Amino acid sequence: MAVVKDSNQVAEWTVQDGCVVPPGPDPHRVAVLALDGVMTFELGIPARIFGTARSQDGQALYEVVVCTPDGRSVRTEAGFRIEVEHGPEALEQADTVVIAPTHRLGTVGEDGVLPEQLAAALARIRTGTRTVSICTGAFVLAAAGLLDGRPATTHWAEAGHFRRLFPQVRFDEDVLFVDDGDLLTSAGAAAGVDVCLHLVRRDHGSALANQVARRCIVPPWRDGGQAQYIERPVPSPAASTTAPTRAWALERLDRPLTLGELAEHARMSVRTFTRRFRDEAGVTPGQWLVGQRVEVAKQLLETSDLSIDLVADRAGFGSANSLRQHMRDVVGVSPAAYRRTFRAAVAGRGDGPDGAAGPSPAGADVAASPV
């Protein structure tokens, strides 16, 4: 393979099998803003998830950098400092900005007021840039006025304080994350994984998001509307769980599955199975089945030219009308609209006005999903 320059000596082209191959699109730029007291686990999530996403020819689809409001090192909540290579200028160049959480919010958490230096850094973000918060990072977005009148979430333990401090925000503590188009907010800890995987899925489809999840050894899909905090004890090793039945059901989603059949497979009464399923999954068996079938339908709509009737049949909905109803309830659009939007996003990836890698198929508040 040879490498050549274009006529302006700007971009490198490759020669493969005698053919000149132009350079691919630039990676989507993600800037992660770390504040004093940053939580190390959440800080590393964007680099781990986005950094794992690669095209079929192995090219990185995202470039992730970490920055601080002044370019200096910051303390972490784990008792050590981190050095960064970028200051607030990285926010100007980003296609997506992620606000990492911190335990030391200072005036942001006390009075809902941004320190001057942080306000100046946030002012560098270009209008329309996709902006994401993880956990208490939502306090920063709210203090900046970006969440006024918009749906949002944060860690359930901070719900009461957030509501009192920012009553103008349409706050929902019962969800893992909220996608409101160019603004996304997530709950704490592992919910940061969920929202980043959601963005990979939104940008590049379910197949790649599932591949990233497998490489990171995390669940490939937890819907934003899933309960954030599920009160359940850790089962004893001998306790029966519904996990084997869920795995069994996933292999049979194209068939009708009744609650009685699920309970029978789990060797439980319907009442016990329903209670234990909700304790473990956070949703009812029916809601879970709908969510899994919608995911199958989305993947088929993204990756095949099957008719809507065949997609409905293979996803286990039985009829196109049933698929349409559930797609509208869960995703917010019809199957045909989802397919058009996804393929338009793939065809024009990176060409949007905000520099994002494509619009969300739903373009709606994910927290409204019933699953």
mmCIF file of C-alpha atoms in Angstrom:
data_model
loop_
_atom_site.group_PDB
_atom_site.id
_atom_site.type_symbol
_atom_site.label_atom_id
_atom_site.label_comp_id
_atom_site.label_asym_id
_atom_site.label_seq_id
_atom_site.Cartn_x
_atom_site.Cartn_y
_atom_site.Cartn_z
ATOM 1 C CA MET A 1 0.000 0.000 0.000
ATOM 2 C CA ALA A 2 1.388 3.382 -0.999
ATOM 3 C CA VAL A 3 0.612 6.819 0.368
ATOM 4 C CA VAL A 4 0.272 9.875 -1.864
ATOM 5 C CA LYS A 5 -0.678 13.511 -1.322
ATOM 6 C CA ASP A 6 -3.527 15.345 -2.954
ATOM 7 C CA SER A 7 -2.838 18.160 -5.401
ATOM 8 C CA ASN A 8 -2.720 20.712 -2.600
ATOM 9 C CA GLN A 9 -0.443 18.511 -0.473
ATOM 10 C CA VAL A 10 -2.952 18.661 2.351
ATOM 11 C CA ALA A 11 -4.480 15.216 2.834
ATOM 12 C CA GLU A 12 -2.910 11.789 2.478
ATOM 13 C CA TRP A 13 -4.451 9.345 0.010
ATOM 14 C CA THR A 14 -3.713 5.636 -0.041
ATOM 15 C CA VAL A 15 -3.188 3.328 -3.003
ATOM 16 C CA GLN A 16 -4.666 -0.125 -2.587
ATOM 17 C CA ASP A 17 -4.697 -2.754 -5.340
ATOM 18 C CA GLY A 18 -3.814 -0.091 -7.881
ATOM 19 C CA CYS A 19 -6.677 2.196 -6.850
ATOM 20 C CA VAL A 20 -6.299 5.592 -5.178
ATOM 21 C CA VAL A 21 -8.431 5.755 -2.043
ATOM 22 C CA PRO A 22 -9.258 9.234 -0.691
ATOM 23 C CA PRO A 23 -9.006 9.889 3.032
ATOM 24 C CA GLY A 24 -12.078 9.137 5.118
ATOM 25 C CA PRO A 25 -13.991 11.740 7.110
ATOM 26 C CA ASP A 26 -12.325 13.232 10.141
ATOM 27 C CA PRO A 27 -13.214 11.557 13.441
ATOM 28 C CA HIS A 28 -16.018 13.110 15.461
ATOM 29 C CA ARG A 29 -14.306 15.271 18.091
ATOM 30 C CA VAL A 30 -15.322 14.728 21.720
ATOM 31 C CA ALA A 31 -14.040 17.040 24.460
ATOM 32 C CA VAL A 32 -14.467 15.866 28.056
ATOM 33 C CA LEU A 33 -14.420 18.722 30.569
ATOM 34 C CA ALA A 34 -12.849 17.739 33.901
ATOM 35 C CA LEU A 35 -13.470 19.951 36.930
ATOM 36 C CA ASP A 36 -11.776 19.969 40.308
ATOM 37 C CA GLY A 37 -12.853 16.879 42.254
ATOM 38 C CA VAL A 38 -13.682 14.967 39.068
ATOM 39 C CA MET A 39 -14.926 11.397 39.504
ATOM 40 C CA THR A 40 -12.384 9.132 37.864
ATOM 41 C CA PHE A 41 -14.694 6.303 36.791
ATOM 42 C CA GLU A 42 -17.076 8.594 34.924
ATOM 43 C CA LEU A 43 -14.188 10.642 33.495
ATOM 44 C CA GLY A 44 -12.864 7.565 31.724
ATOM 45 C CA ILE A 45 -16.180 6.432 30.231
ATOM 46 C CA PRO A 46 -16.212 8.608 27.055
ATOM 47 C CA ALA A 47 -12.674 7.613 26.060
ATOM 48 C CA ARG A 48 -13.427 3.944 26.668
ATOM 49 C CA ILE A 49 -16.743 3.847 24.787
ATOM 50 C CA PHE A 50 -16.085 6.301 21.963
ATOM 51 C CA GLY A 51 -12.463 5.203 21.635
ATOM 52 C CA THR A 52 -13.574 1.636 20.957
ATOM 53 C CA ALA A 53 -15.830 2.642 18.042
ATOM 54 C CA ARG A 54 -14.117 1.970 14.735
ATOM 55 C CA SER A 55 -15.210 1.712 11.121
ATOM 56 C CA GLN A 56 -15.117 -1.546 9.175
ATOM 57 C CA ASP A 57 -11.643 -0.681 7.887
ATOM 58 C CA GLY A 58 -10.391 0.004 11.415
ATOM 59 C CA GLN A 59 -10.483 3.810 11.369
ATOM 60 C CA ALA A 60 -11.284 5.609 14.618
ATOM 61 C CA LEU A 61 -14.728 7.190 14.425
ATOM 62 C CA TYR A 62 -14.193 9.470 17.429
ATOM 63 C CA GLU A 63 -11.298 11.498 18.781
ATOM 64 C CA VAL A 64 -11.573 12.025 22.551
ATOM 65 C CA VAL A 65 -9.607 14.645 24.487
ATOM 66 C CA VAL A 66 -9.782 15.723 28.122
ATOM 67 C CA CYS A 67 -9.591 19.391 29.034
ATOM 68 C CA THR A 68 -9.982 21.670 32.054
ATOM 69 C CA PRO A 69 -11.279 25.247 32.291
ATOM 70 C CA ASP A 70 -7.728 26.609 32.542
ATOM 71 C CA GLY A 71 -5.589 23.830 31.077
ATOM 72 C CA ARG A 72 -4.100 22.980 34.462
ATOM 73 C CA SER A 73 -4.205 19.751 36.433
ATOM 74 C CA VAL A 74 -7.204 18.975 38.639
ATOM 75 C CA ARG A 75 -7.716 16.916 41.756
ATOM 76 C CA THR A 76 -9.805 13.773 41.546
ATOM 77 C CA GLU A 77 -12.170 12.371 44.135
ATOM 78 C CA ALA A 78 -9.812 9.381 44.382
ATOM 79 C CA GLY A 79 -6.987 11.315 46.047
ATOM 80 C CA PHE A 80 -4.665 12.004 43.118
ATOM 81 C CA ARG A 81 -4.301 14.678 40.470
ATOM 82 C CA ILE A 82 -4.504 14.330 36.707
ATOM 83 C CA GLU A 83 -2.546 16.295 34.144
ATOM 84 C CA VAL A 84 -4.354 17.264 30.966
ATOM 85 C CA GLU A 85 -3.042 18.282 27.575
ATOM 86 C CA HIS A 86 -5.824 20.710 26.695
ATOM 87 C CA GLY A 87 -7.425 23.845 28.046
ATOM 88 C CA PRO A 88 -10.786 25.465 27.197
ATOM 89 C CA GLU A 89 -9.782 25.867 23.543
ATOM 90 C CA ALA A 90 -10.662 22.174 23.084
ATOM 91 C CA LEU A 91 -14.309 23.076 23.701
ATOM 92 C CA GLU A 92 -14.322 25.371 20.669
ATOM 93 C CA GLN A 93 -13.228 22.552 18.370
ATOM 94 C CA ALA A 94 -15.512 19.845 19.729
ATOM 95 C CA ASP A 95 -18.466 18.265 17.966
ATOM 96 C CA THR A 96 -19.608 16.805 21.291
ATOM 97 C CA VAL A 97 -18.805 18.126 24.774
ATOM 98 C CA VAL A 98 -19.118 15.873 27.824
ATOM 99 C CA ILE A 99 -19.260 17.412 31.305
ATOM 100 C CA ALA A 100 -17.759 14.888 33.721
ATOM 101 C CA PRO A 101 -19.161 14.820 37.285
ATOM 102 C CA THR A 102 -17.496 16.143 40.413
ATOM 103 C CA HIS A 103 -18.128 16.058 44.160
ATOM 104 C CA ARG A 104 -16.722 19.594 44.495
ATOM 105 C CA LEU A 105 -19.343 21.692 42.712
ATOM 106 C CA GLY A 106 -18.743 24.759 44.898
ATOM 107 C CA THR A 107 -21.002 27.679 44.012
ATOM 108 C CA VAL A 108 -22.592 25.611 41.246
ATOM 109 C CA GLY A 109 -23.984 23.175 43.777
ATOM 110 C CA GLU A 110 -24.606 25.735 46.505
ATOM 111 C CA ASP A 111 -26.219 28.609 44.638
ATOM 112 C CA GLY A 112 -26.559 27.448 41.033
ATOM 113 C CA VAL A 113 -23.958 30.012 39.944
ATOM 114 C CA LEU A 114 -21.022 29.306 37.637
ATOM 115 C CA PRO A 115 -17.546 30.487 38.666
ATOM 116 C CA GLU A 116 -16.213 33.079 36.240
ATOM 117 C CA GLN A 117 -13.527 30.814 34.816
ATOM 118 C CA LEU A 118 -15.956 27.941 34.204
ATOM 119 C CA ALA A 119 -18.512 30.279 32.646
ATOM 120 C CA ALA A 120 -15.842 31.622 30.293
ATOM 121 C CA ALA A 121 -14.849 28.076 29.315
ATOM 122 C CA LEU A 122 -18.432 27.041 28.580
ATOM 123 C CA ALA A 123 -18.937 30.191 26.511
ATOM 124 C CA ARG A 124 -16.388 28.801 24.060
ATOM 125 C CA ILE A 125 -18.707 25.938 23.067
ATOM 126 C CA ARG A 126 -20.103 26.576 19.606
ATOM 127 C CA THR A 127 -23.852 27.051 19.269
ATOM 128 C CA GLY A 128 -25.518 23.761 18.401
ATOM 129 C CA THR A 129 -22.671 21.581 19.674
ATOM 130 C CA ARG A 130 -24.000 18.374 21.170
ATOM 131 C CA THR A 131 -23.509 18.629 24.921
ATOM 132 C CA VAL A 132 -23.714 15.780 27.411
ATOM 133 C CA SER A 133 -23.553 15.611 31.195
ATOM 134 C CA ILE A 134 -22.849 12.594 33.355
ATOM 135 C CA CYS A 135 -24.217 12.519 36.917
ATOM 136 C CA THR A 136 -23.647 15.862 38.684
ATOM 137 C CA GLY A 137 -22.417 17.421 35.452
ATOM 138 C CA ALA A 138 -26.097 18.307 34.954
ATOM 139 C CA PHE A 139 -25.684 20.946 37.690
ATOM 140 C CA VAL A 140 -23.144 22.713 35.461
ATOM 141 C CA LEU A 141 -25.463 22.703 32.452
ATOM 142 C CA ALA A 142 -28.367 23.909 34.582
ATOM 143 C CA ALA A 143 -26.307 26.678 36.161
ATOM 144 C CA ALA A 144 -25.357 27.801 32.662
ATOM 145 C CA GLY A 145 -29.069 28.102 31.826
ATOM 146 C CA LEU A 146 -28.855 25.436 29.133
ATOM 147 C CA LEU A 147 -31.505 23.205 30.712
ATOM 148 C CA ASP A 148 -34.169 25.864 31.323
ATOM 149 C CA GLY A 149 -37.522 24.456 30.244
ATOM 150 C CA ARG A 150 -35.933 21.236 29.017
ATOM 151 C CA PRO A 151 -36.068 17.650 30.327
ATOM 152 C CA ALA A 152 -33.045 16.446 32.293
ATOM 153 C CA THR A 153 -31.837 14.017 34.921
ATOM 154 C CA THR A 154 -28.935 13.421 37.292
ATOM 155 C CA HIS A 155 -28.066 10.945 40.031
ATOM 156 C CA TRP A 156 -31.179 10.008 42.027
ATOM 157 C CA ALA A 157 -29.465 10.941 45.312
ATOM 158 C CA GLU A 158 -29.156 14.552 44.082
ATOM 159 C CA ALA A 159 -32.753 14.798 42.830
ATOM 160 C CA GLY A 160 -34.220 16.820 45.691
ATOM 161 C CA HIS A 161 -31.375 19.314 45.754
ATOM 162 C CA PHE A 162 -31.418 19.691 41.966
ATOM 163 C CA ARG A 163 -35.154 20.377 41.929
ATOM 164 C CA ARG A 164 -34.845 23.061 44.608
ATOM 165 C CA LEU A 165 -31.891 24.736 42.921
ATOM 166 C CA PHE A 166 -33.225 24.618 39.352
ATOM 167 C CA PRO A 167 -37.048 24.595 39.417
ATOM 168 C CA GLN A 168 -37.146 25.756 35.802
ATOM 169 C CA VAL A 169 -35.758 22.408 34.592
ATOM 170 C CA ARG A 170 -38.177 19.600 33.725
ATOM 171 C CA PHE A 171 -36.421 17.161 35.988
ATOM 172 C CA ASP A 172 -36.944 13.385 36.078
ATOM 173 C CA GLU A 173 -34.978 11.326 38.594
ATOM 174 C CA ASP A 174 -36.520 8.016 37.493
ATOM 175 C CA VAL A 175 -34.577 7.507 34.260
ATOM 176 C CA LEU A 176 -31.065 6.492 33.250
ATOM 177 C CA PHE A 177 -30.621 9.291 30.736
ATOM 178 C CA VAL A 178 -32.537 11.877 28.738
ATOM 179 C CA ASP A 179 -31.873 12.607 25.075
ATOM 180 C CA ASP A 180 -33.261 16.014 24.147
ATOM 181 C CA GLY A 181 -31.488 16.321 20.821
ATOM 182 C CA ASP A 182 -28.425 18.520 21.269
ATOM 183 C CA LEU A 183 -28.552 18.190 25.077
ATOM 184 C CA LEU A 184 -28.248 14.864 26.885
ATOM 185 C CA THR A 185 -28.096 14.275 30.631
ATOM 186 C CA SER A 186 -27.493 11.003 32.430
ATOM 187 C CA ALA A 187 -27.667 9.596 35.920
ATOM 188 C CA GLY A 188 -24.592 8.585 37.869
ATOM 189 C CA ALA A 189 -21.839 6.009 37.413
ATOM 190 C CA ALA A 190 -22.770 3.283 34.881
ATOM 191 C CA ALA A 191 -25.519 5.428 33.337
ATOM 192 C CA GLY A 192 -22.633 7.297 31.701
ATOM 193 C CA VAL A 193 -21.881 4.093 29.816
ATOM 194 C CA ASP A 194 -25.514 3.891 28.729
ATOM 195 C CA VAL A 195 -25.661 7.427 27.360
ATOM 196 C CA CYS A 196 -22.343 7.088 25.499
ATOM 197 C CA LEU A 197 -23.449 3.790 23.938
ATOM 198 C CA HIS A 198 -26.726 5.485 23.040
ATOM 199 C CA LEU A 199 -24.781 8.157 21.161
ATOM 200 C CA VAL A 200 -22.727 5.556 19.286
ATOM 201 C CA ARG A 201 -26.009 3.864 18.358
ATOM 202 C CA ARG A 202 -27.524 7.206 17.367
ATOM 203 C CA ASP A 203 -24.495 8.093 15.238
ATOM 204 C CA HIS A 204 -23.635 4.759 13.682
ATOM 205 C CA GLY A 205 -26.427 2.261 14.363
ATOM 206 C CA SER A 206 -27.130 -0.653 16.656
ATOM 207 C CA ALA A 207 -24.643 -3.088 15.118
ATOM 208 C CA LEU A 208 -21.633 -0.910 15.924
ATOM 209 C CA ALA A 209 -22.978 0.025 19.374
ATOM 210 C CA ASN A 210 -23.413 -3.661 20.175
ATOM 211 C CA GLN A 211 -19.887 -4.350 18.971
ATOM 212 C CA VAL A 212 -18.525 -1.595 21.222
ATOM 213 C CA ALA A 213 -20.510 -2.975 24.151
ATOM 214 C CA ARG A 214 -19.109 -6.465 23.595
ATOM 215 C CA ARG A 215 -15.556 -5.166 23.507
ATOM 216 C CA CYS A 216 -16.142 -3.215 26.719
ATOM 217 C CA ILE A 217 -18.007 -6.182 28.274
ATOM 218 C CA VAL A 218 -21.070 -4.130 29.226
ATOM 219 C CA PRO A 219 -24.780 -4.599 28.461
ATOM 220 C CA PRO A 220 -25.383 -3.415 24.888
ATOM 221 C CA TRP A 221 -28.658 -1.665 25.582
ATOM 222 C CA ARG A 222 -30.429 -0.187 28.591
ATOM 223 C CA ASP A 223 -33.133 2.208 27.525
ATOM 224 C CA GLY A 224 -33.033 5.734 28.906
ATOM 225 C CA GLY A 225 -36.478 5.319 30.432
ATOM 226 C CA GLN A 226 -35.451 2.365 32.587
ATOM 227 C CA ALA A 227 -35.710 2.950 36.330
ATOM 228 C CA GLN A 228 -32.557 4.549 37.712
ATOM 229 C CA TYR A 229 -32.694 3.024 41.163
ATOM 230 C CA ILE A 230 -34.090 -0.458 41.713
ATOM 231 C CA GLU A 231 -34.456 -1.522 45.342
ATOM 232 C CA ARG A 232 -33.343 -5.151 45.438
ATOM 233 C CA PRO A 233 -31.096 -7.266 47.670
ATOM 234 C CA VAL A 234 -28.293 -9.284 46.144
ATOM 235 C CA PRO A 235 -29.711 -12.793 45.729
ATOM 236 C CA SER A 236 -28.045 -15.705 47.484
ATOM 237 C CA PRO A 237 -26.181 -18.128 45.220
ATOM 238 C CA ALA A 238 -28.969 -20.660 45.624
ATOM 239 C CA ALA A 239 -31.767 -18.215 44.842
ATOM 240 C CA SER A 240 -33.674 -18.623 41.596
ATOM 241 C CA THR A 241 -33.387 -15.741 39.147
ATOM 242 C CA THR A 242 -35.120 -14.825 35.924
ATOM 243 C CA ALA A 243 -31.877 -14.401 33.957
ATOM 244 C CA PRO A 244 -31.994 -17.861 32.306
ATOM 245 C CA THR A 245 -35.581 -17.217 31.236
ATOM 246 C CA ARG A 246 -34.636 -13.846 29.769
ATOM 247 C CA ALA A 247 -31.847 -15.523 27.776
ATOM 248 C CA TRP A 248 -34.324 -18.197 26.648
ATOM 249 C CA ALA A 249 -36.839 -15.545 25.582
ATOM 250 C CA LEU A 250 -34.229 -13.606 23.586
ATOM 251 C CA GLU A 251 -33.829 -16.630 21.321
ATOM 252 C CA ARG A 252 -37.594 -16.767 20.739
ATOM 253 C CA LEU A 253 -38.587 -13.135 20.262
ATOM 254 C CA ASP A 254 -40.101 -13.934 16.860
ATOM 255 C CA ARG A 255 -42.668 -16.190 18.544
ATOM 256 C CA PRO A 256 -45.647 -15.308 20.756
ATOM 257 C CA LEU A 257 -44.532 -15.516 24.392
ATOM 258 C CA THR A 258 -47.059 -15.412 27.203
ATOM 259 C CA LEU A 259 -46.438 -14.543 30.822
ATOM 260 C CA GLY A 260 -47.487 -18.067 31.725
ATOM 261 C CA GLU A 261 -44.869 -19.585 29.404
ATOM 262 C CA LEU A 262 -42.143 -17.379 30.862
ATOM 263 C CA ALA A 263 -43.129 -18.277 34.426
ATOM 264 C CA GLU A 264 -43.287 -21.966 33.535
ATOM 265 C CA HIS A 265 -39.789 -21.862 32.058
ATOM 266 C CA ALA A 266 -38.532 -20.199 35.241
ATOM 267 C CA ARG A 267 -40.393 -22.823 37.305
ATOM 268 C CA MET A 268 -42.206 -20.146 39.274
ATOM 269 C CA SER A 269 -45.775 -19.094 39.752
ATOM 270 C CA VAL A 270 -46.855 -16.173 37.576
ATOM 271 C CA ARG A 271 -47.073 -13.936 40.630
ATOM 272 C CA THR A 272 -43.605 -14.860 41.918
ATOM 273 C CA PHE A 273 -42.060 -14.615 38.456
ATOM 274 C CA THR A 274 -43.574 -11.188 37.809
ATOM 275 C CA ARG A 275 -42.352 -9.848 41.142
ATOM 276 C CA ARG A 276 -38.864 -11.302 40.805
ATOM 277 C CA PHE A 277 -38.549 -10.202 37.159
ATOM 278 C CA ARG A 278 -39.345 -6.599 38.065
ATOM 279 C CA ASP A 279 -36.940 -6.705 41.014
ATOM 280 C CA GLU A 280 -34.128 -7.901 38.736
ATOM 281 C CA ALA A 281 -34.837 -6.067 35.474
ATOM 282 C CA GLY A 282 -36.560 -2.923 36.720
ATOM 283 C CA VAL A 283 -39.482 -3.353 34.314
ATOM 284 C CA THR A 284 -42.369 -5.771 33.880
ATOM 285 C CA PRO A 285 -41.950 -8.845 31.653
ATOM 286 C CA GLY A 286 -44.257 -7.290 29.067
ATOM 287 C CA GLN A 287 -42.305 -4.032 28.964
ATOM 288 C CA TRP A 288 -39.049 -5.929 28.680
ATOM 289 C CA LEU A 289 -40.316 -8.033 25.777
ATOM 290 C CA VAL A 290 -41.515 -4.957 23.903
ATOM 291 C CA GLY A 291 -38.172 -3.253 24.404
ATOM 292 C CA GLN A 292 -36.190 -6.236 23.162
ATOM 293 C CA ARG A 293 -38.448 -6.661 20.136
ATOM 294 C CA VAL A 294 -38.138 -2.986 19.260
ATOM 295 C CA GLU A 295 -34.349 -3.392 19.355
ATOM 296 C CA VAL A 296 -34.582 -6.328 16.932
ATOM 297 C CA ALA A 297 -36.832 -4.261 14.668
ATOM 298 C CA LYS A 298 -34.426 -1.302 14.744
ATOM 299 C CA GLN A 299 -31.506 -3.500 13.759
ATOM 300 C CA LEU A 300 -33.482 -5.018 10.875
ATOM 301 C CA LEU A 301 -34.570 -1.566 9.703
ATOM 302 C CA GLU A 302 -30.960 -0.372 9.812
ATOM 303 C CA THR A 303 -29.302 -3.353 8.166
ATOM 304 C CA SER A 304 -31.833 -4.856 5.751
ATOM 305 C CA ASP A 305 -34.321 -3.966 3.023
ATOM 306 C CA LEU A 306 -37.027 -6.204 4.464
ATOM 307 C CA SER A 307 -40.559 -4.889 4.188
ATOM 308 C CA ILE A 308 -42.202 -3.485 7.314
ATOM 309 C CA ASP A 309 -44.443 -6.559 7.431
ATOM 310 C CA LEU A 310 -41.449 -8.907 7.457
ATOM 311 C CA VAL A 311 -39.625 -6.795 10.044
ATOM 312 C CA ALA A 312 -42.706 -6.950 12.260
ATOM 313 C CA ASP A 313 -42.911 -10.714 11.837
ATOM 314 C CA ARG A 314 -39.228 -11.374 12.600
ATOM 315 C CA ALA A 315 -39.289 -9.052 15.604
ATOM 316 C CA GLY A 316 -42.282 -10.873 17.048
ATOM 317 C CA PHE A 317 -44.888 -8.133 16.732
ATOM 318 C CA GLY A 318 -47.128 -10.172 14.451
ATOM 319 C CA SER A 319 -48.359 -7.281 12.344
ATOM 320 C CA ALA A 320 -47.061 -4.073 10.833
ATOM 321 C CA ASN A 321 -49.659 -2.090 12.776
ATOM 322 C CA SER A 322 -48.430 -3.521 16.075
ATOM 323 C CA LEU A 323 -44.834 -2.687 15.127
ATOM 324 C CA ARG A 324 -45.818 0.868 14.192
ATOM 325 C CA GLN A 325 -47.610 1.391 17.480
ATOM 326 C CA HIS A 326 -44.742 0.122 19.598
ATOM 327 C CA MET A 327 -42.087 1.948 17.566
ATOM 328 C CA ARG A 328 -43.975 5.199 18.051
ATOM 329 C CA ASP A 329 -44.385 4.525 21.772
ATOM 330 C CA VAL A 330 -40.746 3.561 22.384
ATOM 331 C CA VAL A 331 -38.730 5.405 19.725
ATOM 332 C CA GLY A 332 -41.113 8.209 18.809
ATOM 333 C CA VAL A 333 -41.323 7.589 15.061
ATOM 334 C CA SER A 334 -42.764 5.038 12.635
ATOM 335 C CA PRO A 335 -40.621 2.169 11.284
ATOM 336 C CA ALA A 336 -40.457 3.771 7.835
ATOM 337 C CA ALA A 337 -39.423 7.134 9.278
ATOM 338 C CA TYR A 338 -36.794 5.449 11.454
ATOM 339 C CA ARG A 339 -35.307 3.676 8.421
ATOM 340 C CA ARG A 340 -35.265 6.882 6.343
ATOM 341 C CA THR A 341 -33.702 8.924 9.133
ATOM 342 C CA PHE A 342 -31.055 6.350 9.925
ATOM 343 C CA ARG A 343 -30.019 5.947 6.311
ATOM 344 C CA ALA A 344 -29.989 9.702 5.770
ATOM 345 C CA ALA A 345 -27.723 10.004 8.805
ATOM 346 C CA VAL A 346 -25.362 7.372 7.396
ATOM 347 C CA ALA A 347 -25.303 9.005 3.962
ATOM 348 C CA GLY A 348 -24.674 12.506 5.309
ATOM 349 C CA ARG A 349 -22.766 11.692 8.479
ATOM 350 C CA GLY A 350 -20.954 14.715 9.816
ATOM 351 C CA ASP A 351 -22.699 17.133 7.499
ATOM 352 C CA GLY A 352 -25.229 18.436 9.995
ATOM 353 C CA PRO A 353 -25.213 22.053 11.116
ATOM 354 C CA ASP A 354 -23.903 21.087 14.539
ATOM 355 C CA GLY A 355 -21.127 18.880 13.206
ATOM 356 C CA ALA A 356 -22.696 15.871 14.859
ATOM 357 C CA ALA A 357 -22.506 12.469 13.276
ATOM 358 C CA GLY A 358 -26.178 12.391 12.391
ATOM 359 C CA PRO A 359 -29.557 13.089 13.927
ATOM 360 C CA SER A 360 -31.235 10.912 16.484
ATOM 361 C CA PRO A 361 -33.780 8.663 14.796
ATOM 362 C CA ALA A 362 -36.300 9.615 17.417
ATOM 363 C CA GLY A 363 -35.254 13.217 17.899
ATOM 364 C CA ALA A 364 -37.200 13.042 21.138
ATOM 365 C CA ASP A 365 -36.866 12.677 24.869
ATOM 366 C CA VAL A 366 -35.700 9.120 25.491
ATOM 367 C CA ALA A 367 -36.987 9.322 29.048
ATOM 368 C CA ALA A 368 -40.499 9.129 27.668
ATOM 369 C CA SER A 369 -39.910 5.501 26.662
ATOM 370 C CA PRO A 370 -41.953 2.987 28.636
ATOM 371 C CA VAL A 371 -39.250 0.326 28.783
#
